[in-house]
Amino acid sequence: MKILLLEDNKKLNATIKKRLELKGYKVFSFIDGQEALNSIDEGFSCFILDINVPNIDGIKILKKIRNYYTVVPIIIISATVELDMIKEAYDFGCNDYLKKPFFIDELEIKVEKLCQVKDEKEYFDKDSYFDYKSSTLCIDNEEQRLTKKERLLMNLFLTKKNQVLTYEAIENYVWEGSFASIESIRSLVRRLRKVVKKDYIHTVVDTGYIFKTD
C-alpha cells in the first residue's frame, strides 16, 4: 500500500517513514506542501498530512484531495491547539486527527485501522481497469502508459463516473488551478479516448463530458 506523508520536521518525517516501511508500507514523504500536492494523483491509498508546512498548508491539500476522492483515508498530524482549525480539518473530511507530540505506535494503529484499502483496481468492464496502486490503465489486459494529465483525468472520470463533469471541473483538477483553454481540454480528452479505445467518454454539448459505465 502506498502512503503519502507530509511532515516538514525532517527528523519526525524520517522516523515515521522508517517505522511504516518496517510494516511493509511504501511511504513517499514530503516536507513541502506544493511538492506533496503535485503528487496526490499517483495512486496513494492513504494520506498523512501535517497542517503547518511550507508553501501550501495541509488543510488546503486536504480540500483538494476531498474534492475528488471521497473514500481514501486522510490522517491529520499537527501541533496546533486551535479548535477552529481542527474543526475545519474534520469539516473538510479528515478521518482522524493526531496531536503532536505523539507515540509513533499511535499513528501505526490509526494507519492499520483506517488505511487498509481492499480494492486498488477500478474496473469499468470485465477486461479494463485503472490500477490506483501503480497509476496505470489496463485495456483488454494490455497495460497502457498515461501522461500525468491523462492519469489525473482518468482519476477524475472514475471518481465521478456516470456524472457530468464540466470544463471548469476538469480545468481545476487536471490543471491544478491553472488556466486551460477549452481546446486544451478537448485535446486531452481526444488523447485519452484513443487510449481507452471503447466508447466510454461522451461529450455533453457546451458543458463537458461524462464517463459512462454499466
mmCIF file with all atom_site columns, C-alpha atoms in Angstrom:
data_model
loop_
_atom_site.group_PDB
_atom_site.id
_atom_site.type_symbol
_atom_site.label_atom_id
_atom_site.label_alt_id
_atom_site.label_comp_id
_atom_site.label_asym_id
_atom_site.label_entity_id
_atom_site.label_seq_id
_atom_site.pdbx_PDB_ins_code
_atom_site.Cartn_x
_atom_site.Cartn_y
_atom_site.Cartn_z
_atom_site.occupancy
_atom_site.B_iso_or_equiv
_atom_site.pdbx_formal_charge
_atom_site.auth_seq_id
_atom_site.auth_comp_id
_atom_site.auth_asym_id
_atom_site.auth_atom_id
_atom_site.pdbx_PDB_model_num
ATOM 1   C CA . MET A 1 1   ? 0.000   0.000  0.000   1.00 0.00 ? 1   MET A CA 1
ATOM 2   C CA . LYS A 1 2   ? 1.272   3.478  -0.918  1.00 0.00 ? 2   LYS A CA 1
ATOM 3   C CA . ILE A 1 3   ? 1.143   6.222  1.697   1.00 0.00 ? 3   ILE A CA 1
ATOM 4   C CA . LEU A 1 4   ? 1.793   9.925  1.129   1.00 0.00 ? 4   LEU A CA 1
ATOM 5   C CA . LEU A 1 5   ? 3.397   11.550 4.182   1.00 0.00 ? 5   LEU A CA 1
ATOM 6   C CA . LEU A 1 6   ? 3.648   15.333 4.508   1.00 0.00 ? 6   LEU A CA 1
ATOM 7   C CA . GLU A 1 7   ? 5.682   16.465 7.532   1.00 0.00 ? 7   GLU A CA 1
ATOM 8   C CA . ASP A 1 8   ? 8.152   19.357 7.484   1.00 0.00 ? 8   ASP A CA 1
ATOM 9   C CA . ASN A 1 9   ? 10.075  18.269 10.582  1.00 0.00 ? 9   ASN A CA 1
ATOM 10  C CA . LYS A 1 10  ? 12.805  16.251 8.885   1.00 0.00 ? 10  LYS A CA 1
ATOM 11  C CA . LYS A 1 11  ? 13.605  14.115 11.916  1.00 0.00 ? 11  LYS A CA 1
ATOM 12  C CA . LEU A 1 12  ? 9.956   13.224 12.581  1.00 0.00 ? 12  LEU A CA 1
ATOM 13  C CA . ASN A 1 13  ? 9.383   12.682 8.857   1.00 0.00 ? 13  ASN A CA 1
ATOM 14  C CA . ALA A 1 14  ? 12.266  10.200 8.673   1.00 0.00 ? 14  ALA A CA 1
ATOM 15  C CA . THR A 1 15  ? 11.113  8.413  11.839  1.00 0.00 ? 15  THR A CA 1
ATOM 16  C CA . ILE A 1 16  ? 7.540   7.957  10.618  1.00 0.00 ? 16  ILE A CA 1
ATOM 17  C CA . LYS A 1 17  ? 8.721   6.827  7.187   1.00 0.00 ? 17  LYS A CA 1
ATOM 18  C CA . LYS A 1 18  ? 11.101  4.244  8.645   1.00 0.00 ? 18  LYS A CA 1
ATOM 19  C CA . ARG A 1 19  ? 8.540   2.818  11.087  1.00 0.00 ? 19  ARG A CA 1
ATOM 20  C CA . LEU A 1 20  ? 5.790   2.499  8.471   1.00 0.00 ? 20  LEU A CA 1
ATOM 21  C CA . GLU A 1 21  ? 8.158   0.958  5.940   1.00 0.00 ? 21  GLU A CA 1
ATOM 22  C CA . LEU A 1 22  ? 9.081   -1.667 8.536   1.00 0.00 ? 22  LEU A CA 1
ATOM 23  C CA . LYS A 1 23  ? 5.373   -2.550 8.487   1.00 0.00 ? 23  LYS A CA 1
ATOM 24  C CA . GLY A 1 24  ? 5.594   -3.156 4.746   1.00 0.00 ? 24  GLY A CA 1
ATOM 25  C CA . TYR A 1 25  ? 4.044   0.095  3.525   1.00 0.00 ? 25  TYR A CA 1
ATOM 26  C CA . LYS A 1 26  ? 5.501   2.107  0.648   1.00 0.00 ? 26  LYS A CA 1
ATOM 27  C CA . VAL A 1 27  ? 5.932   5.624  2.030   1.00 0.00 ? 27  VAL A CA 1
ATOM 28  C CA . PHE A 1 28  ? 6.537   8.659  -0.181  1.00 0.00 ? 28  PHE A CA 1
ATOM 29  C CA . SER A 1 29  ? 7.486   11.502 2.133   1.00 0.00 ? 29  SER A CA 1
ATOM 30  C CA . PHE A 1 30  ? 7.472   15.259 1.575   1.00 0.00 ? 30  PHE A CA 1
ATOM 31  C CA . ILE A 1 31  ? 8.408   18.301 3.633   1.00 0.00 ? 31  ILE A CA 1
ATOM 32  C CA . ASP A 1 32  ? 6.942   20.846 1.182   1.00 0.00 ? 32  ASP A CA 1
ATOM 33  C CA . GLY A 1 33  ? 3.209   21.273 0.626   1.00 0.00 ? 33  GLY A CA 1
ATOM 34  C CA . GLN A 1 34  ? 3.458   22.159 -3.065  1.00 0.00 ? 34  GLN A CA 1
ATOM 35  C CA . GLU A 1 35  ? 5.555   19.079 -3.814  1.00 0.00 ? 35  GLU A CA 1
ATOM 36  C CA . ALA A 1 36  ? 3.067   16.892 -1.955  1.00 0.00 ? 36  ALA A CA 1
ATOM 37  C CA . LEU A 1 37  ? 0.147   18.463 -3.837  1.00 0.00 ? 37  LEU A CA 1
ATOM 38  C CA . ASN A 1 38  ? 1.861   17.763 -7.155  1.00 0.00 ? 38  ASN A CA 1
ATOM 39  C CA . SER A 1 39  ? 1.943   14.051 -6.300  1.00 0.00 ? 39  SER A CA 1
ATOM 40  C CA . ILE A 1 40  ? -1.542  13.355 -4.912  1.00 0.00 ? 40  ILE A CA 1
ATOM 41  C CA . ASP A 1 41  ? -2.670  11.665 -8.147  1.00 0.00 ? 41  ASP A CA 1
ATOM 42  C CA . GLU A 1 42  ? -0.046  8.919  -8.005  1.00 0.00 ? 42  GLU A CA 1
ATOM 43  C CA . GLY A 1 43  ? -2.168  6.084  -6.651  1.00 0.00 ? 43  GLY A CA 1
ATOM 44  C CA . PHE A 1 44  ? -1.992  6.607  -2.883  1.00 0.00 ? 44  PHE A CA 1
ATOM 45  C CA . SER A 1 45  ? -4.201  4.571  -0.563  1.00 0.00 ? 45  SER A CA 1
ATOM 46  C CA . CYS A 1 46  ? -3.666  6.786  2.487   1.00 0.00 ? 46  CYS A CA 1
ATOM 47  C CA . PHE A 1 47  ? -2.582  10.359 3.259   1.00 0.00 ? 47  PHE A CA 1
ATOM 48  C CA . ILE A 1 48  ? -0.845  11.578 6.435   1.00 0.00 ? 48  ILE A CA 1
ATOM 49  C CA . LEU A 1 49  ? -0.752  15.386 6.450   1.00 0.00 ? 49  LEU A CA 1
ATOM 50  C CA . ASP A 1 50  ? 0.778   17.961 8.752   1.00 0.00 ? 50  ASP A CA 1
ATOM 51  C CA . ILE A 1 51  ? -1.050  21.305 8.718   1.00 0.00 ? 51  ILE A CA 1
ATOM 52  C CA . ASN A 1 52  ? 1.706   23.893 9.067   1.00 0.00 ? 52  ASN A CA 1
ATOM 53  C CA . VAL A 1 53  ? 4.125   23.149 6.221   1.00 0.00 ? 53  VAL A CA 1
ATOM 54  C CA . PRO A 1 54  ? 5.889   25.363 3.639   1.00 0.00 ? 54  PRO A CA 1
ATOM 55  C CA . ASN A 1 55  ? 4.116   26.814 0.576   1.00 0.00 ? 55  ASN A CA 1
ATOM 56  C CA . ILE A 1 56  ? 0.728   25.055 0.766   1.00 0.00 ? 56  ILE A CA 1
ATOM 57  C CA . ASP A 1 57  ? -0.706  24.020 4.126   1.00 0.00 ? 57  ASP A CA 1
ATOM 58  C CA . GLY A 1 58  ? -2.181  20.622 4.882   1.00 0.00 ? 58  GLY A CA 1
ATOM 59  C CA . ILE A 1 59  ? -5.772  21.902 5.091   1.00 0.00 ? 59  ILE A CA 1
ATOM 60  C CA . LYS A 1 60  ? -5.657  23.160 1.501   1.00 0.00 ? 60  LYS A CA 1
ATOM 61  C CA . ILE A 1 61  ? -4.234  19.822 0.358   1.00 0.00 ? 61  ILE A CA 1
ATOM 62  C CA . LEU A 1 62  ? -6.959  18.030 2.322   1.00 0.00 ? 62  LEU A CA 1
ATOM 63  C CA . LYS A 1 63  ? -9.603  20.093 0.488   1.00 0.00 ? 63  LYS A CA 1
ATOM 64  C CA . LYS A 1 64  ? -8.018  19.268 -2.871  1.00 0.00 ? 64  LYS A CA 1
ATOM 65  C CA . ILE A 1 65  ? -7.999  15.540 -2.126  1.00 0.00 ? 65  ILE A CA 1
ATOM 66  C CA . ARG A 1 66  ? -11.584 15.544 -0.861  1.00 0.00 ? 66  ARG A CA 1
ATOM 67  C CA . ASN A 1 67  ? -12.892 17.374 -3.925  1.00 0.00 ? 67  ASN A CA 1
ATOM 68  C CA . TYR A 1 68  ? -12.331 14.212 -5.924  1.00 0.00 ? 68  TYR A CA 1
ATOM 69  C CA . TYR A 1 69  ? -11.571 11.305 -3.556  1.00 0.00 ? 69  TYR A CA 1
ATOM 70  C CA . THR A 1 70  ? -14.280 10.675 -1.003  1.00 0.00 ? 70  THR A CA 1
ATOM 71  C CA . VAL A 1 71  ? -13.037 7.295  0.224   1.00 0.00 ? 71  VAL A CA 1
ATOM 72  C CA . VAL A 1 72  ? -9.237  7.495  0.574   1.00 0.00 ? 72  VAL A CA 1
ATOM 73  C CA . PRO A 1 73  ? -8.389  7.903  4.295   1.00 0.00 ? 73  PRO A CA 1
ATOM 74  C CA . ILE A 1 74  ? -6.668  11.085 5.471   1.00 0.00 ? 74  ILE A CA 1
ATOM 75  C CA . ILE A 1 75  ? -4.968  11.428 8.865   1.00 0.00 ? 75  ILE A CA 1
ATOM 76  C CA . ILE A 1 76  ? -4.009  14.896 10.095  1.00 0.00 ? 76  ILE A CA 1
ATOM 77  C CA . ILE A 1 77  ? -0.987  15.238 12.398  1.00 0.00 ? 77  ILE A CA 1
ATOM 78  C CA . SER A 1 78  ? -0.347  18.659 13.899  1.00 0.00 ? 78  SER A CA 1
ATOM 79  C CA . ALA A 1 79  ? 0.889   20.542 16.945  1.00 0.00 ? 79  ALA A CA 1
ATOM 80  C CA . THR A 1 80  ? -1.926  23.083 16.625  1.00 0.00 ? 80  THR A CA 1
ATOM 81  C CA . VAL A 1 81  ? -4.320  23.501 19.532  1.00 0.00 ? 81  VAL A CA 1
ATOM 82  C CA . GLU A 1 82  ? -6.642  25.844 17.644  1.00 0.00 ? 82  GLU A CA 1
ATOM 83  C CA . LEU A 1 83  ? -10.064 24.244 17.829  1.00 0.00 ? 83  LEU A CA 1
ATOM 84  C CA . ASP A 1 84  ? -11.306 26.120 14.757  1.00 0.00 ? 84  ASP A CA 1
ATOM 85  C CA . MET A 1 85  ? -8.509  24.642 12.644  1.00 0.00 ? 85  MET A CA 1
ATOM 86  C CA . ILE A 1 86  ? -9.119  21.138 13.984  1.00 0.00 ? 86  ILE A CA 1
ATOM 87  C CA . LYS A 1 87  ? -12.848 21.519 13.302  1.00 0.00 ? 87  LYS A CA 1
ATOM 88  C CA . GLU A 1 88  ? -12.052 22.753 9.794   1.00 0.00 ? 88  GLU A CA 1
ATOM 89  C CA . ALA A 1 89  ? -9.955  19.638 9.149   1.00 0.00 ? 89  ALA A CA 1
ATOM 90  C CA . TYR A 1 90  ? -12.879 17.395 10.118  1.00 0.00 ? 90  TYR A CA 1
ATOM 91  C CA . ASP A 1 91  ? -15.348 19.537 8.186   1.00 0.00 ? 91  ASP A CA 1
ATOM 92  C CA . PHE A 1 92  ? -13.314 19.033 5.030   1.00 0.00 ? 92  PHE A CA 1
ATOM 93  C CA . GLY A 1 93  ? -13.125 15.281 5.510   1.00 0.00 ? 93  GLY A CA 1
ATOM 94  C CA . CYS A 1 94  ? -10.141 14.156 7.536   1.00 0.00 ? 94  CYS A CA 1
ATOM 95  C CA . ASN A 1 95  ? -10.753 10.712 9.042   1.00 0.00 ? 95  ASN A CA 1
ATOM 96  C CA . ASP A 1 96  ? -8.681  11.150 12.177  1.00 0.00 ? 96  ASP A CA 1
ATOM 97  C CA . TYR A 1 97  ? -6.507  13.687 13.979  1.00 0.00 ? 97  TYR A CA 1
ATOM 98  C CA . LEU A 1 98  ? -3.350  13.115 15.988  1.00 0.00 ? 98  LEU A CA 1
ATOM 99  C CA . LYS A 1 99  ? -1.874  15.911 18.099  1.00 0.00 ? 99  LYS A CA 1
ATOM 100 C CA . LYS A 1 100 ? 1.881   16.271 18.390  1.00 0.00 ? 100 LYS A CA 1
ATOM 101 C CA . PRO A 1 101 ? 3.810   15.069 20.234  1.00 0.00 ? 101 PRO A CA 1
ATOM 102 C CA . PHE A 1 102 ? 2.583   11.505 19.847  1.00 0.00 ? 102 PHE A CA 1
ATOM 103 C CA . PHE A 1 103 ? 3.946   7.978  20.019  1.00 0.00 ? 103 PHE A CA 1
ATOM 104 C CA . ILE A 1 104 ? 4.611   6.501  16.583  1.00 0.00 ? 104 ILE A CA 1
ATOM 105 C CA . ASP A 1 105 ? 2.696   3.421  17.749  1.00 0.00 ? 105 ASP A CA 1
ATOM 106 C CA . GLU A 1 106 ? -0.431  5.612  17.901  1.00 0.00 ? 106 GLU A CA 1
ATOM 107 C CA . LEU A 1 107 ? -0.002  6.579  14.259  1.00 0.00 ? 107 LEU A CA 1
ATOM 108 C CA . GLU A 1 108 ? 0.640   2.959  13.241  1.00 0.00 ? 108 GLU A CA 1
ATOM 109 C CA . ILE A 1 109 ? -2.644  1.916  14.894  1.00 0.00 ? 109 ILE A CA 1
ATOM 110 C CA . LYS A 1 110 ? -4.574  4.618  13.041  1.00 0.00 ? 110 LYS A CA 1
ATOM 111 C CA . VAL A 1 111 ? -2.993  3.643  9.705   1.00 0.00 ? 111 VAL A CA 1
ATOM 112 C CA . GLU A 1 112 ? -3.811  -0.031 10.265  1.00 0.00 ? 112 GLU A CA 1
ATOM 113 C CA . LYS A 1 113 ? -7.391  0.850  11.239  1.00 0.00 ? 113 LYS A CA 1
ATOM 114 C CA . LEU A 1 114 ? -8.173  3.372  8.514   1.00 0.00 ? 114 LEU A CA 1
ATOM 115 C CA . CYS A 1 115 ? -5.909  2.793  5.559   1.00 0.00 ? 115 CYS A CA 1
ATOM 116 C CA . GLN A 1 116 ? -6.327  -0.821 4.582   1.00 0.00 ? 116 GLN A CA 1
ATOM 117 C CA . VAL A 1 117 ? -7.847  -0.391 1.121   1.00 0.00 ? 117 VAL A CA 1
ATOM 118 C CA . LYS A 1 118 ? -9.000  -3.734 -0.246  1.00 0.00 ? 118 LYS A CA 1
ATOM 119 C CA . ASP A 1 119 ? -9.598  -2.890 -3.904  1.00 0.00 ? 119 ASP A CA 1
ATOM 120 C CA . GLU A 1 120 ? -6.855  -0.921 -5.626  1.00 0.00 ? 120 GLU A CA 1
ATOM 121 C CA . LYS A 1 121 ? -8.201  -1.580 -9.126  1.00 0.00 ? 121 LYS A CA 1
ATOM 122 C CA . GLU A 1 122 ? -11.233 0.171  -10.561 1.00 0.00 ? 122 GLU A CA 1
ATOM 123 C CA . TYR A 1 123 ? -12.829 -1.978 -13.270 1.00 0.00 ? 123 TYR A CA 1
ATOM 124 C CA . PHE A 1 124 ? -15.051 -0.321 -15.845 1.00 0.00 ? 124 PHE A CA 1
ATOM 125 C CA . ASP A 1 125 ? -15.643 -3.517 -17.791 1.00 0.00 ? 125 ASP A CA 1
ATOM 126 C CA . LYS A 1 126 ? -14.524 -7.103 -17.239 1.00 0.00 ? 126 LYS A CA 1
ATOM 127 C CA . ASP A 1 127 ? -11.221 -6.663 -19.114 1.00 0.00 ? 127 ASP A CA 1
ATOM 128 C CA . SER A 1 128 ? -10.437 -3.000 -18.426 1.00 0.00 ? 128 SER A CA 1
ATOM 129 C CA . TYR A 1 129 ? -9.396  -1.260 -15.223 1.00 0.00 ? 129 TYR A CA 1
ATOM 130 C CA . PHE A 1 130 ? -7.383  1.566  -13.715 1.00 0.00 ? 130 PHE A CA 1
ATOM 131 C CA . ASP A 1 131 ? -4.807  0.487  -11.125 1.00 0.00 ? 131 ASP A CA 1
ATOM 132 C CA . TYR A 1 132 ? -4.598  3.156  -8.420  1.00 0.00 ? 132 TYR A CA 1
ATOM 133 C CA . LYS A 1 133 ? -1.554  1.479  -6.882  1.00 0.00 ? 133 LYS A CA 1
ATOM 134 C CA . SER A 1 134 ? 0.610   1.861  -9.980  1.00 0.00 ? 134 SER A CA 1
ATOM 135 C CA . SER A 1 135 ? -1.407  4.649  -11.695 1.00 0.00 ? 135 SER A CA 1
ATOM 136 C CA . THR A 1 136 ? -1.624  2.565  -14.878 1.00 0.00 ? 136 THR A CA 1
ATOM 137 C CA . LEU A 1 137 ? -4.517  1.823  -17.202 1.00 0.00 ? 137 LEU A CA 1
ATOM 138 C CA . CYS A 1 138 ? -5.180  -1.677 -18.489 1.00 0.00 ? 138 CYS A CA 1
ATOM 139 C CA . ILE A 1 139 ? -7.400  -2.108 -21.571 1.00 0.00 ? 139 ILE A CA 1
ATOM 140 C CA . ASP A 1 140 ? -8.301  -5.636 -22.702 1.00 0.00 ? 140 ASP A CA 1
ATOM 141 C CA . ASN A 1 141 ? -5.498  -6.959 -20.480 1.00 0.00 ? 141 ASN A CA 1
ATOM 142 C CA . GLU A 1 142 ? -2.950  -4.671 -22.149 1.00 0.00 ? 142 GLU A CA 1
ATOM 143 C CA . GLU A 1 143 ? -1.213  -2.077 -19.980 1.00 0.00 ? 143 GLU A CA 1
ATOM 144 C CA . GLN A 1 144 ? -1.329  1.482  -21.299 1.00 0.00 ? 144 GLN A CA 1
ATOM 145 C CA . ARG A 1 145 ? 1.079   4.305  -20.485 1.00 0.00 ? 145 ARG A CA 1
ATOM 146 C CA . LEU A 1 146 ? -0.518  7.593  -19.446 1.00 0.00 ? 146 LEU A CA 1
ATOM 147 C CA . THR A 1 147 ? 0.891   11.093 -19.115 1.00 0.00 ? 147 THR A CA 1
ATOM 148 C CA . LYS A 1 148 ? 0.382   12.925 -15.827 1.00 0.00 ? 148 LYS A CA 1
ATOM 149 C CA . LYS A 1 149 ? -2.615  14.890 -17.142 1.00 0.00 ? 149 LYS A CA 1
ATOM 150 C CA . GLU A 1 150 ? -4.118  11.723 -18.636 1.00 0.00 ? 150 GLU A CA 1
ATOM 151 C CA . ARG A 1 151 ? -3.770  9.999  -15.247 1.00 0.00 ? 151 ARG A CA 1
ATOM 152 C CA . LEU A 1 152 ? -5.409  12.926 -13.500 1.00 0.00 ? 152 LEU A CA 1
ATOM 153 C CA . LEU A 1 153 ? -8.277  12.969 -15.976 1.00 0.00 ? 153 LEU A CA 1
ATOM 154 C CA . MET A 1 154 ? -8.747  9.202  -15.682 1.00 0.00 ? 154 MET A CA 1
ATOM 155 C CA . ASN A 1 155 ? -8.778  9.516  -11.887 1.00 0.00 ? 155 ASN A CA 1
ATOM 156 C CA . LEU A 1 156 ? -11.417 12.217 -12.143 1.00 0.00 ? 156 LEU A CA 1
ATOM 157 C CA . PHE A 1 157 ? -13.603 10.295 -14.596 1.00 0.00 ? 157 PHE A CA 1
ATOM 158 C CA . LEU A 1 158 ? -13.587 7.150  -12.462 1.00 0.00 ? 158 LEU A CA 1
ATOM 159 C CA . THR A 1 159 ? -14.234 9.039  -9.242  1.00 0.00 ? 159 THR A CA 1
ATOM 160 C CA . LYS A 1 160 ? -17.197 10.760 -10.896 1.00 0.00 ? 160 LYS A CA 1
ATOM 161 C CA . LYS A 1 161 ? -18.261 8.049  -13.353 1.00 0.00 ? 161 LYS A CA 1
ATOM 162 C CA . ASN A 1 162 ? -21.754 8.422  -14.810 1.00 0.00 ? 162 ASN A CA 1
ATOM 163 C CA . GLN A 1 163 ? -21.757 12.062 -13.675 1.00 0.00 ? 163 GLN A CA 1
ATOM 164 C CA . VAL A 1 164 ? -21.376 15.126 -15.883 1.00 0.00 ? 164 VAL A CA 1
ATOM 165 C CA . LEU A 1 165 ? -18.001 16.827 -15.465 1.00 0.00 ? 165 LEU A CA 1
ATOM 166 C CA . THR A 1 166 ? -17.893 20.446 -16.577 1.00 0.00 ? 166 THR A CA 1
ATOM 167 C CA . TYR A 1 167 ? -14.973 22.012 -18.405 1.00 0.00 ? 167 TYR A CA 1
ATOM 168 C CA . GLU A 1 168 ? -14.351 24.059 -15.256 1.00 0.00 ? 168 GLU A CA 1
ATOM 169 C CA . ALA A 1 169 ? -14.165 20.976 -13.017 1.00 0.00 ? 169 ALA A CA 1
ATOM 170 C CA . ILE A 1 170 ? -11.682 19.334 -15.383 1.00 0.00 ? 170 ILE A CA 1
ATOM 171 C CA . GLU A 1 171 ? -9.616  22.521 -15.603 1.00 0.00 ? 171 GLU A CA 1
ATOM 172 C CA . ASN A 1 172 ? -9.476  22.943 -11.814 1.00 0.00 ? 172 ASN A CA 1
ATOM 173 C CA . TYR A 1 173 ? -8.446  19.350 -11.158 1.00 0.00 ? 173 TYR A CA 1
ATOM 174 C CA . VAL A 1 174 ? -6.234  18.369 -14.088 1.00 0.00 ? 174 VAL A CA 1
ATOM 175 C CA . TRP A 1 175 ? -4.528  21.753 -14.477 1.00 0.00 ? 175 TRP A CA 1
ATOM 176 C CA . GLU A 1 176 ? -4.455  22.194 -10.678 1.00 0.00 ? 176 GLU A CA 1
ATOM 177 C CA . GLY A 1 177 ? -5.931  25.679 -10.709 1.00 0.00 ? 177 GLY A CA 1
ATOM 178 C CA . SER A 1 178 ? -4.002  26.963 -13.726 1.00 0.00 ? 178 SER A CA 1
ATOM 179 C CA . PHE A 1 179 ? -5.792  28.230 -16.831 1.00 0.00 ? 179 PHE A CA 1
ATOM 180 C CA . ALA A 1 180 ? -6.664  25.739 -19.571 1.00 0.00 ? 180 ALA A CA 1
ATOM 181 C CA . SER A 1 181 ? -8.491  26.623 -22.772 1.00 0.00 ? 181 SER A CA 1
ATOM 182 C CA . ILE A 1 182 ? -11.474 24.599 -23.941 1.00 0.00 ? 182 ILE A CA 1
ATOM 183 C CA . GLU A 1 183 ? -9.361  23.375 -26.851 1.00 0.00 ? 183 GLU A CA 1
ATOM 184 C CA . SER A 1 184 ? -6.646  22.155 -24.464 1.00 0.00 ? 184 SER A CA 1
ATOM 185 C CA . ILE A 1 185 ? -9.245  20.177 -22.525 1.00 0.00 ? 185 ILE A CA 1
ATOM 186 C CA . ARG A 1 186 ? -10.740 18.757 -25.721 1.00 0.00 ? 186 ARG A CA 1
ATOM 187 C CA . SER A 1 187 ? -7.285  17.771 -26.959 1.00 0.00 ? 187 SER A CA 1
ATOM 188 C CA . LEU A 1 188 ? -6.576  15.914 -23.707 1.00 0.00 ? 188 LEU A CA 1
ATOM 189 C CA . VAL A 1 189 ? -9.920  14.113 -23.905 1.00 0.00 ? 189 VAL A CA 1
ATOM 190 C CA . ARG A 1 190 ? -9.220  13.086 -27.513 1.00 0.00 ? 190 ARG A CA 1
ATOM 191 C CA . ARG A 1 191 ? -5.892  11.567 -26.447 1.00 0.00 ? 191 ARG A CA 1
ATOM 192 C CA . LEU A 1 192 ? -7.489  9.656  -23.597 1.00 0.00 ? 192 LEU A CA 1
ATOM 193 C CA . ARG A 1 193 ? -10.259 8.398  -25.869 1.00 0.00 ? 193 ARG A CA 1
ATOM 194 C CA . LYS A 1 194 ? -7.618  6.862  -28.140 1.00 0.00 ? 194 LYS A CA 1
ATOM 195 C CA . VAL A 1 195 ? -6.089  5.073  -25.166 1.00 0.00 ? 195 VAL A CA 1
ATOM 196 C CA . VAL A 1 196 ? -9.309  3.661  -23.689 1.00 0.00 ? 196 VAL A CA 1
ATOM 197 C CA . LYS A 1 197 ? -10.447 2.698  -27.233 1.00 0.00 ? 197 LYS A CA 1
ATOM 198 C CA . LYS A 1 198 ? -14.031 1.840  -26.283 1.00 0.00 ? 198 LYS A CA 1
ATOM 199 C CA . ASP A 1 199 ? -16.861 4.347  -26.173 1.00 0.00 ? 199 ASP A CA 1
ATOM 200 C CA . TYR A 1 200 ? -16.794 5.378  -22.505 1.00 0.00 ? 200 TYR A CA 1
ATOM 201 C CA . ILE A 1 201 ? -16.248 9.132  -22.762 1.00 0.00 ? 201 ILE A CA 1
ATOM 202 C CA . HIS A 1 202 ? -19.288 11.036 -24.017 1.00 0.00 ? 202 HIS A CA 1
ATOM 203 C CA . THR A 1 203 ? -19.500 14.725 -24.851 1.00 0.00 ? 203 THR A CA 1
ATOM 204 C CA . VAL A 1 204 ? -22.136 16.853 -23.133 1.00 0.00 ? 204 VAL A CA 1
ATOM 205 C CA . VAL A 1 205 ? -22.621 19.731 -25.566 1.00 0.00 ? 205 VAL A CA 1
ATOM 206 C CA . ASP A 1 206 ? -21.460 23.128 -24.291 1.00 0.00 ? 206 ASP A CA 1
ATOM 207 C CA . THR A 1 207 ? -20.886 21.654 -20.812 1.00 0.00 ? 207 THR A CA 1
ATOM 208 C CA . GLY A 1 208 ? -18.186 18.984 -20.608 1.00 0.00 ? 208 GLY A CA 1
ATOM 209 C CA . TYR A 1 209 ? -18.015 15.181 -20.550 1.00 0.00 ? 209 TYR A CA 1
ATOM 210 C CA . ILE A 1 210 ? -19.368 12.077 -18.866 1.00 0.00 ? 210 ILE A CA 1
ATOM 211 C CA . PHE A 1 211 ? -17.607 8.720  -18.390 1.00 0.00 ? 211 PHE A CA 1
ATOM 212 C CA . LYS A 1 212 ? -20.399 6.159  -18.842 1.00 0.00 ? 212 LYS A CA 1
ATOM 213 C CA . THR A 1 213 ? -20.191 2.657  -17.387 1.00 0.00 ? 213 THR A CA 1
ATOM 214 C CA . ASP A 1 214 ? -22.800 -0.020 -16.768 1.00 0.00 ? 214 ASP A CA 1
#
